[in-house]
Structures are given as structure tokens and as C-alpha cells.
Tab-separated table of C-alpha atoms in Angstrom:
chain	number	residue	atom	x	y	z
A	1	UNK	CA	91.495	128.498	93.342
A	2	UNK	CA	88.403	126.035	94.579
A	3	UNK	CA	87.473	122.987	92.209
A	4	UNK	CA	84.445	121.365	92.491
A	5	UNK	CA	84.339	117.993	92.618
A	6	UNK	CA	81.533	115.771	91.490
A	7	UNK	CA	81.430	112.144	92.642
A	8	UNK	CA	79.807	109.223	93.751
A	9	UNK	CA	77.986	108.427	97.269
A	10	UNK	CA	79.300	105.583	97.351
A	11	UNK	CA	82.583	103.348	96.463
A	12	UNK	CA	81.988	101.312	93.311
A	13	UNK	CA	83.480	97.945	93.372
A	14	UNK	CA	86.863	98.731	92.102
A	15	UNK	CA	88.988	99.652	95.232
A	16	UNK	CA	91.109	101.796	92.464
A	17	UNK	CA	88.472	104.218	92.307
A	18	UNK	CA	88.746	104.966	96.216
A	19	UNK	CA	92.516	105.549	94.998
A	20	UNK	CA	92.098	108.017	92.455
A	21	UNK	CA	89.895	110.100	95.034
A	22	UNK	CA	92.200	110.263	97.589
A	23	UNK	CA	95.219	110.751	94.614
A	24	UNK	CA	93.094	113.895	93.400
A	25	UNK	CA	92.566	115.249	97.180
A	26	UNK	CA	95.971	115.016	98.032
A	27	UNK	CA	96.740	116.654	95.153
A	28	UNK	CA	94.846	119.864	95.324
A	29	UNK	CA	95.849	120.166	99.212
A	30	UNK	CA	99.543	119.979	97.796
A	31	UNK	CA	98.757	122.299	94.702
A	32	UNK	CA	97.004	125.012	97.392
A	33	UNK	CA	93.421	124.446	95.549
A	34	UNK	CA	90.826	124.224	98.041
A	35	UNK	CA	87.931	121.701	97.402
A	36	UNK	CA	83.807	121.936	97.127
A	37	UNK	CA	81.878	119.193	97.393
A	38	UNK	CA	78.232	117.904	98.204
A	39	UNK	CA	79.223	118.147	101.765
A	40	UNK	CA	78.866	114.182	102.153
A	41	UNK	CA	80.944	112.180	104.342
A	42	UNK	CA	80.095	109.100	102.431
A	43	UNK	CA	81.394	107.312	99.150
A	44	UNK	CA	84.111	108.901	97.243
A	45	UNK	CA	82.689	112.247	98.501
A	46	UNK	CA	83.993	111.601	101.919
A	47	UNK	CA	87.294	110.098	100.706
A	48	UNK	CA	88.110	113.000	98.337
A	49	UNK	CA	87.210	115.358	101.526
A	50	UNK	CA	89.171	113.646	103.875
A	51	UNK	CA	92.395	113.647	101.901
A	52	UNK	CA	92.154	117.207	101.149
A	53	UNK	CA	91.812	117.664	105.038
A	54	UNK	CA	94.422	114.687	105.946
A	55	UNK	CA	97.046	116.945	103.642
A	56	UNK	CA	96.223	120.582	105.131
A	57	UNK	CA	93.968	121.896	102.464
A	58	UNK	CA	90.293	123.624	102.624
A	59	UNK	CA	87.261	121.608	102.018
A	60	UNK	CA	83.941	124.057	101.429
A	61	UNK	CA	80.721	121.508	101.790
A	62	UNK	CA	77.301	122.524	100.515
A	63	UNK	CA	74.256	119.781	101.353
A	64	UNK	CA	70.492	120.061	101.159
A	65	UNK	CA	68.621	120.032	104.643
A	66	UNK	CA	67.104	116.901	103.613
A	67	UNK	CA	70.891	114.917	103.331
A	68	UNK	CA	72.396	116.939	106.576
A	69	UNK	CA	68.980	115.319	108.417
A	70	UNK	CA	69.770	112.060	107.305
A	71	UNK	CA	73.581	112.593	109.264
A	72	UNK	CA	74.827	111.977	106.021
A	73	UNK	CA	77.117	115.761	106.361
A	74	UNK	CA	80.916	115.874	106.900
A	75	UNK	CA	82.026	117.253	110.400
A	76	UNK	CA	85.217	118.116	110.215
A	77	UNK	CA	85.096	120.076	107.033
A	78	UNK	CA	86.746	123.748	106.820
A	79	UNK	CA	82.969	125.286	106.240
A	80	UNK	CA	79.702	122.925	105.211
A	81	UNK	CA	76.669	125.614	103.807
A	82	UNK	CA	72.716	123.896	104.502
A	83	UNK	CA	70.846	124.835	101.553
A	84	UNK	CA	67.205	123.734	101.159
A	85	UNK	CA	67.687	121.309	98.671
A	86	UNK	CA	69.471	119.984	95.432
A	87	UNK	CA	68.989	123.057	92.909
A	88	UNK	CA	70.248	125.553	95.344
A	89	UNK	CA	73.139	122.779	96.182
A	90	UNK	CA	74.349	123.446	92.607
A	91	UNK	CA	74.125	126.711	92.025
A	92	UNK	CA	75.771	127.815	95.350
A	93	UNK	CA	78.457	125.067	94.296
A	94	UNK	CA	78.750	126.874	90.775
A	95	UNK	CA	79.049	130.145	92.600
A	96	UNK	CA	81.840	128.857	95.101
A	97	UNK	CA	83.860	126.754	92.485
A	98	UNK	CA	86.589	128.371	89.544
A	99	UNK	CA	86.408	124.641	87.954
A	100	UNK	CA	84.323	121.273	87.727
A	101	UNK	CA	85.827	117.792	88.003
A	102	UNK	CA	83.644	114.627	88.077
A	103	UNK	CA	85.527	111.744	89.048
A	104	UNK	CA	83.547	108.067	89.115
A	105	UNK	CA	80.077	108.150	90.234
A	106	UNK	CA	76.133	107.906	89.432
A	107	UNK	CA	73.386	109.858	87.849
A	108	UNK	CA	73.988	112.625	90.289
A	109	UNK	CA	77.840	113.093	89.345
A	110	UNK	CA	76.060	112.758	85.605
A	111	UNK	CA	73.396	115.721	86.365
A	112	UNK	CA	76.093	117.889	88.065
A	113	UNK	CA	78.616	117.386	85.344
A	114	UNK	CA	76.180	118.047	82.483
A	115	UNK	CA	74.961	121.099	83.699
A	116	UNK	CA	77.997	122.409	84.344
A	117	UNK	CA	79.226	121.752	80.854
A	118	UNK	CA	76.434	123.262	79.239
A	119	UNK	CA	75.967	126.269	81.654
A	120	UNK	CA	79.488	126.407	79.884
A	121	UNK	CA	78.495	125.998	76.414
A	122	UNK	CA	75.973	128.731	76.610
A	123	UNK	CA	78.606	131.137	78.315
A	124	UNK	CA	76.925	131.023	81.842
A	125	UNK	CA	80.456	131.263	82.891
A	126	UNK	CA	83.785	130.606	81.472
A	127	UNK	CA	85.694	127.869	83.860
A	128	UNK	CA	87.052	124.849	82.945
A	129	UNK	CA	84.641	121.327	83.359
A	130	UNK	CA	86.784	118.016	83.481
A	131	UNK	CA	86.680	114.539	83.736
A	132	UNK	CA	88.999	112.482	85.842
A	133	UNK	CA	88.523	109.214	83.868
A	134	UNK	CA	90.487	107.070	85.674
A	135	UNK	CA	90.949	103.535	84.613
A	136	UNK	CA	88.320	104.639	81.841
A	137	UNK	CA	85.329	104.800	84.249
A	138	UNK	CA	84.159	107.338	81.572
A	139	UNK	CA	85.410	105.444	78.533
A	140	UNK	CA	81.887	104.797	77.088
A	141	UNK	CA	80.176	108.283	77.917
A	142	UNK	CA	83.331	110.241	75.649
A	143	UNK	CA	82.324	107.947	73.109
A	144	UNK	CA	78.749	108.997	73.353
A	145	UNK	CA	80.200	112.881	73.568
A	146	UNK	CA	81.751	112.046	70.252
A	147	UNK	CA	78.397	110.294	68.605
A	148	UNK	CA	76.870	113.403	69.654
A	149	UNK	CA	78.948	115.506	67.936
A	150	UNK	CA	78.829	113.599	64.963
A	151	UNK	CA	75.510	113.108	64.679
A	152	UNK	CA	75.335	116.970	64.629
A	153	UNK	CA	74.053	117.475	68.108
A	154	UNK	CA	77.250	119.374	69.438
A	155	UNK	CA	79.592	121.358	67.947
A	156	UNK	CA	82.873	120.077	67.928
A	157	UNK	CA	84.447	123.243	69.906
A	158	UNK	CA	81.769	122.353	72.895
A	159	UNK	CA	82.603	118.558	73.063
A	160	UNK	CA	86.476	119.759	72.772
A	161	UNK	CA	86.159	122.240	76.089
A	162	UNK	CA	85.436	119.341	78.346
A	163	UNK	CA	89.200	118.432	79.768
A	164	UNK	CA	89.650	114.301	79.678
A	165	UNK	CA	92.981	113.571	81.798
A	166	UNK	CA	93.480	110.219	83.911
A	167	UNK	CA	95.837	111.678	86.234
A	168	UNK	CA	95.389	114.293	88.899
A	169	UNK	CA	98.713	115.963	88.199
A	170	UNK	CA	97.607	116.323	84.530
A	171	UNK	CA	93.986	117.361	84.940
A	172	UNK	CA	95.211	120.121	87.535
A	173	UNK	CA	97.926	121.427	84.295
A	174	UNK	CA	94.695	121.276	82.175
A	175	UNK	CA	92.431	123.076	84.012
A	176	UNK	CA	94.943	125.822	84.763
A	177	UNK	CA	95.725	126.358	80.862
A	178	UNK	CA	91.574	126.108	79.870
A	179	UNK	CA	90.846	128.922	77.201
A	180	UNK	CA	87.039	128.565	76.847
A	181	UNK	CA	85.255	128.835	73.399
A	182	UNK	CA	83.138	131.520	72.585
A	183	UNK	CA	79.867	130.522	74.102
A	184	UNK	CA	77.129	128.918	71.994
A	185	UNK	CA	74.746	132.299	71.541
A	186	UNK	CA	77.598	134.326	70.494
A	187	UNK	CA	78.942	131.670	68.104
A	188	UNK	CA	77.187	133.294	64.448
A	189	UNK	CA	77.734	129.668	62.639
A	190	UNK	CA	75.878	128.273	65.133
């Protein structure tokens, strides 16, 4: 199995979040579930890469030129693919990857997480898109999940097949029993 993970470029300023990256690398390594990642070796990229590396696992990297240029890439990864730039970064990420996790990060852990999700909904593909929300980082965007869903923006089902665990242990049971919904365009009461 390969889970993507979606994070931030850089830290944050709660040292716990550094923690939970390295707590959800060590993890996979130990559960045999390799890792692909923006190919960074910066933030809580390069801290969820490292552990997966530091305890024997397989970390697949995929950067845009632009990034790799900017000697932002990983070196010691197990493979790191150059694409030309951000969309092909995510689609050759959704290609590699059997599941999404976003754990803490900015509008760019937002934009990867989202489309996942709804390339999801609308049955693009079938695997399982989580959310590490550790020490409730994404407290305040599940409540905005749930405003959207009862505002009548998102069916319940959809806002339901996004997995919410704070612990790595959990979130890897999660993603392993994930039935998805029928997608959105074969749903008749949509």
C-alpha cells in the first residue's frame, strides 16, 4: 500500500505538530505502507519523509521543476519523479497513492486534500481521503464540512467518507476498513 501524505512546507509553531509527522512516518514504515509526498525536504514534508526513511520504509517524491530548481527536493528519498509543475504533481501523486492523508499545513495541503475528496465524491476513484487532526489542527474546517452539509451543499454520505482520526495507529485501521459511497453521478437522489 502507498499513502499520500499532504502537509505543510513548513513547521507551524506548535513543536507537537513536528511530532505527529514523525509519529505517522514511523508508523507506516512499521505498518509496511510506503509513503508519497511533494518530494520536499522542508517543513513537515521533510520530517514525515525522513521518519519513514529513519524506520526502513519507501518514500516515492514527486516535485515540479520549478521547486527541485529552488534545491528545495529530498535526496535521500527511495525514488523523487520531476514533473513540470503543480497539476501534473497531483495527478501523478493520485496515480501513485491507494489513500490521502493531510496532516497540518497551508492552502496547498487545503488544495491537495479537497481535490482529492471530491475526485472521490464524483467516483474518480474509490480510496480512502483522511485527516490526521492532531491536537485539532482541523477542528474548525470539520465544522465548516458539517455547515456545508447542512446548509445543503454536501450530502451527508460525502462529508461522512472523509476519515477524521487523531492518531496514526487509528487513521491507518480506518483507512484499511474505508468502504466508499456510491459516487455522486451514480447516486439517483442526488
Amino acid at each position: 500500500m502507498k499513502v499520500a501524505v499532504f502537509c505543510g512546507s513548513s513547521f507551524g509553531h506548535d513543536a507537537r505538530y513536528r511530532d505527529i509527522a514523525e509519529a505517522l512516518g514511523r508508523h507506516l514504515a512499521s505498518e509496511g505502507i510506503d509513503l508519497v509526498f511533494g518530494g520536499g525536504n522542508v517543513g513537515l514534508m521533510g520530517v514525515v519523509a525522513d521518519a519513514v526513511l529513519a524506520a526502513g520504509g519507501k518514500v516515492y517524491g514527486v516535485i515540479p521543476e520549478s521547486l527541485r530548481e529552488r534545491e528545495l527536493a529530498h535526496a535521500g528519498l527511495t525514488q523523487l519523479e520531476v514533473v513540470a509543475d503543480m497539476h501534473q504533481r497531483k495527478a501523478r501523486m493520485s496515480e501513485l497513492a491507494d489513500a490521502f492523508v493531510a496532516l497540518p499545513g497551508g492552502p496547498g495541503t487545503m488544495d491537495e486534500l479537497f481535490e482529492a475528496w471530491t475526485w472521490g465524491q464524483l467516483g474518480y476513484h474509490r480510496k480512502p481521503c483522511a485527516v490526521l487532526n492532531a491536537h485539532g489542527y482541523y477542528d474548525q474546517l470539520l465544522a465548516f464540512v458539517r455547515h456545508m452539509a447542512g446548509e445543503g451543499f454536501l450530502k451527508p454520505q460525502y462529508a461522512d467518507m472523509l476519515i477524521v482520526e487523531q492518531q496514526p495507529e487509528a487513521l491507518i485501521r480506518a483507512i484499511r476498513g474505508y468502504q466508499p459511497p456510491a459516487s455522486k453521478w451514480a447516486d439517483p437522489a442526488r
